[in-house]
PDB file of C-alpha atoms in Angstrom:
ATOM      1  CA  UNK A   1      31.633 130.934 -37.409  1.00 74.00           C
ATOM      2  CA  UNK A   2      33.572 128.141 -35.808  1.00 81.00           C
ATOM      3  CA  UNK A   3      34.037 124.748 -37.072  1.00 85.00           C
ATOM      4  CA  UNK A   4      35.365 122.319 -35.250  1.00 90.00           C
ATOM      5  CA  UNK A   5      37.897 120.013 -36.166  1.00 91.00           C
ATOM      6  CA  UNK A   6      35.452 117.059 -35.600  1.00 93.00           C
ATOM      7  CA  UNK A   7      33.449 118.704 -38.483  1.00 93.00           C
ATOM      8  CA  UNK A   8      36.668 119.541 -40.862  1.00 93.00           C
ATOM      9  CA  UNK A   9      37.479 115.798 -40.528  1.00 95.00           C
ATOM     10  CA  UNK A  10      34.268 114.350 -41.286  1.00 95.00           C
ATOM     11  CA  UNK A  11      33.755 116.354 -44.716  1.00 95.00           C
ATOM     12  CA  UNK A  12      37.447 115.510 -45.498  1.00 96.00           C
ATOM     13  CA  UNK A  13      36.506 111.615 -44.659  1.00 96.00           C
ATOM     14  CA  UNK A  14      33.227 112.588 -46.718  1.00 96.00           C
ATOM     15  CA  UNK A  15      35.065 113.830 -49.851  1.00 96.00           C
ATOM     16  CA  UNK A  16      37.747 111.192 -49.808  1.00 97.00           C
ATOM     17  CA  UNK A  17      34.956 108.389 -49.927  1.00 97.00           C
ATOM     18  CA  UNK A  18      33.762 109.956 -52.936  1.00 97.00           C
ATOM     19  CA  UNK A  19      36.936 110.619 -54.564  1.00 97.00           C
ATOM     20  CA  UNK A  20      37.705 106.683 -53.808  1.00 97.00           C
ATOM     21  CA  UNK A  21      34.082 105.504 -55.007  1.00 97.00           C
ATOM     22  CA  UNK A  22      34.350 107.893 -58.088  1.00 96.00           C
ATOM     23  CA  UNK A  23      37.711 106.608 -58.746  1.00 97.00           C
ATOM     24  CA  UNK A  24      37.455 102.810 -58.166  1.00 97.00           C
ATOM     25  CA  UNK A  25      34.134 102.977 -60.365  1.00 97.00           C
ATOM     26  CA  UNK A  26      35.803 104.933 -62.839  1.00 97.00           C
ATOM     27  CA  UNK A  27      38.855 102.186 -62.927  1.00 97.00           C
ATOM     28  CA  UNK A  28      36.028  99.254 -62.692  1.00 96.00           C
ATOM     29  CA  UNK A  29      34.805 100.358 -65.745  1.00 96.00           C
ATOM     30  CA  UNK A  30      37.354 101.285 -67.666  1.00 97.00           C
ATOM     31  CA  UNK A  31      38.779  97.193 -66.548  1.00 96.00           C
ATOM     32  CA  UNK A  32      35.053  96.070 -68.123  1.00 96.00           C
ATOM     33  CA  UNK A  33      35.333  97.888 -71.364  1.00 96.00           C
ATOM     34  CA  UNK A  34      39.155  96.300 -72.019  1.00 96.00           C
ATOM     35  CA  UNK A  35      37.881  93.236 -70.982  1.00 96.00           C
ATOM     36  CA  UNK A  36      35.156  93.147 -73.453  1.00 95.00           C
ATOM     37  CA  UNK A  37      37.467  94.454 -76.438  1.00 95.00           C
ATOM     38  CA  UNK A  38      39.634  91.865 -75.538  1.00 95.00           C
ATOM     39  CA  UNK A  39      37.480  89.295 -76.212  1.00 94.00           C
ATOM     40  CA  UNK A  40      35.650  90.740 -79.239  1.00 95.00           C
ATOM     41  CA  UNK A  41      38.611  91.113 -80.419  1.00 95.00           C
ATOM     42  CA  UNK A  42      39.528  86.927 -79.717  1.00 96.00           C
ATOM     43  CA  UNK A  43      35.987  86.477 -80.874  1.00 95.00           C
ATOM     44  CA  UNK A  44      36.596  88.322 -84.013  1.00 95.00           C
ATOM     45  CA  UNK A  45      39.877  86.559 -85.126  1.00 96.00           C
ATOM     46  CA  UNK A  46      38.010  83.196 -84.288  1.00 96.00           C
ATOM     47  CA  UNK A  47      35.851  84.156 -86.839  1.00 96.00           C
ATOM     48  CA  UNK A  48      37.948  85.178 -89.540  1.00 96.00           C
ATOM     49  CA  UNK A  49      39.781  82.192 -89.226  1.00 96.00           C
ATOM     50  CA  UNK A  50      36.478  79.769 -89.676  1.00 96.00           C
ATOM     51  CA  UNK A  51      35.515  82.205 -92.477  1.00 97.00           C
ATOM     52  CA  UNK A  52      39.027  81.582 -94.281  1.00 97.00           C
ATOM     53  CA  UNK A  53      38.739  78.223 -93.464  1.00 97.00           C
ATOM     54  CA  UNK A  54      35.788  77.539 -95.119  1.00 97.00           C
ATOM     55  CA  UNK A  55      35.808  79.986 -97.998  1.00 97.00           C
ATOM     56  CA  UNK A  56      38.844  77.490 -98.769  1.00 96.00           C
ATOM     57  CA  UNK A  57      36.629  74.281 -98.790  1.00 97.00           C
ATOM     58  CA  UNK A  58      33.759  75.909-100.705  1.00 97.00           C
ATOM     59  CA  UNK A  59      36.464  77.177-103.280  1.00 96.00           C
ATOM     60  CA  UNK A  60      38.017  73.634-103.530  1.00 96.00           C
ATOM     61  CA  UNK A  61      34.837  71.977-103.667  1.00 96.00           C
ATOM     62  CA  UNK A  62      33.564  74.309-106.670  1.00 96.00           C
ATOM     63  CA  UNK A  63      36.984  73.341-108.314  1.00 96.00           C
ATOM     64  CA  UNK A  64      36.088  70.084-108.005  1.00 96.00           C
ATOM     65  CA  UNK A  65      32.394  70.340-108.963  1.00 97.00           C
ATOM     66  CA  UNK A  66      33.408  72.221-111.941  1.00 96.00           C
ATOM     67  CA  UNK A  67      35.801  69.128-113.133  1.00 96.00           C
ATOM     68  CA  UNK A  68      33.476  67.005-112.748  1.00 96.00           C
ATOM     69  CA  UNK A  69      30.367  69.154-114.760  1.00 96.00           C
ATOM     70  CA  UNK A  70      33.263  69.811-117.654  1.00 96.00           C
ATOM     71  CA  UNK A  71      33.986  66.055-117.779  1.00 96.00           C
ATOM     72  CA  UNK A  72      30.358  64.992-118.131  1.00 96.00           C
ATOM     73  CA  UNK A  73      29.824  67.807-120.625  1.00 96.00           C
ATOM     74  CA  UNK A  74      32.351  66.298-122.835  1.00 96.00           C
ATOM     75  CA  UNK A  75      31.259  62.772-121.977  1.00 96.00           C
ATOM     76  CA  UNK A  76      27.847  64.134-123.192  1.00 96.00           C
ATOM     77  CA  UNK A  77      28.972  65.927-125.894  1.00 95.00           C
ATOM     78  CA  UNK A  78      31.305  63.088-127.633  1.00 94.00           C
ATOM     79  CA  UNK A  79      28.295  60.949-127.187  1.00 95.00           C
ATOM     80  CA  UNK A  80      25.590  63.345-128.933  1.00 94.00           C
ATOM     81  CA  UNK A  81      28.160  63.807-132.153  1.00 92.00           C
ATOM     82  CA  UNK A  82      28.584  60.057-131.733  1.00 92.00           C
ATOM     83  CA  UNK A  83      24.846  59.589-131.768  1.00 93.00           C
ATOM     84  CA  UNK A  84      24.557  62.274-134.788  1.00 91.00           C
ATOM     85  CA  UNK A  85      27.013  60.412-136.866  1.00 91.00           C
ATOM     86  CA  UNK A  86      25.221  57.064-136.426  1.00 90.00           C
ATOM     87  CA  UNK A  87      21.679  58.676-137.174  1.00 92.00           C
ATOM     88  CA  UNK A  88      23.308  60.094-140.590  1.00 90.00           C
ATOM     89  CA  UNK A  89      24.431  56.529-141.650  1.00 88.00           C
ATOM     90  CA  UNK A  90      21.060  55.202-140.452  1.00 87.00           C
ATOM     91  CA  UNK A  91      19.615  57.286-142.974  1.00 87.00           C
ATOM     92  CA  UNK A  92      21.795  56.812-145.472  1.00 84.00           C
ATOM     93  CA  UNK A  93      21.196  53.299-145.036  1.00 84.00           C
ATOM     94  CA  UNK A  94      17.168  53.387-145.115  1.00 82.00           C
ATOM     95  CA  UNK A  95      17.479  56.008-148.302  1.00 79.00           C
ATOM     96  CA  UNK A  96      19.555  53.202-149.634  1.00 78.00           C
ATOM     97  CA  UNK A  97      16.526  50.576-149.017  1.00 79.00           C
ATOM     98  CA  UNK A  98      14.200  52.556-150.429  1.00 74.00           C
ATOM     99  CA  UNK A  99      15.721  53.299-153.813  1.00 70.00           C
ATOM    100  CA  UNK A 100      15.330  56.406-155.754  1.00 69.00           C
ATOM    101  CA  UNK A 101      12.414  58.525-155.173  1.00 67.00           C
ATOM    102  CA  UNK A 102       9.525  57.014-157.469  1.00 67.00           C
ATOM    103  CA  UNK A 103       8.080  59.574-160.416  1.00 70.00           C
ATOM    104  CA  UNK A 104       4.552  59.955-161.305  1.00 70.00           C
ATOM    105  CA  UNK A 105       5.211  60.676-165.188  1.00 67.00           C
ATOM    106  CA  UNK A 106       7.274  57.590-166.553  1.00 66.00           C
ATOM    107  CA  UNK A 107       8.748  57.746-170.091  1.00 66.00           C
ATOM    108  CA  UNK A 108       7.214  55.166-172.102  1.00 64.00           C
ATOM    109  CA  UNK A 109      10.034  53.597-174.475  1.00 60.00           C
TER     110      UNK A 109
END
């Protein structure tokens, strides 16, 4: 079987084109994957930074709110204690105004 030089050149050229296209597709795909990983890394870093910042702000607000709630609790406790003391004094005053408890049976003198 006789194969001409032109046929060999065409086969080698086709093989070269297939190898070139396959290599360029592989390199292009690898570049896309690397680029996506870089973007993903950047986004992950930004999201982590925002998450830390928000966590710090939420912690600060929570601390401030806890302090305010504790202050209100102390203030209300003091007022309730003072009100209880005043109520006890009013009870004593009313008892003094009413006098002793009347007895049903009295002694004759």
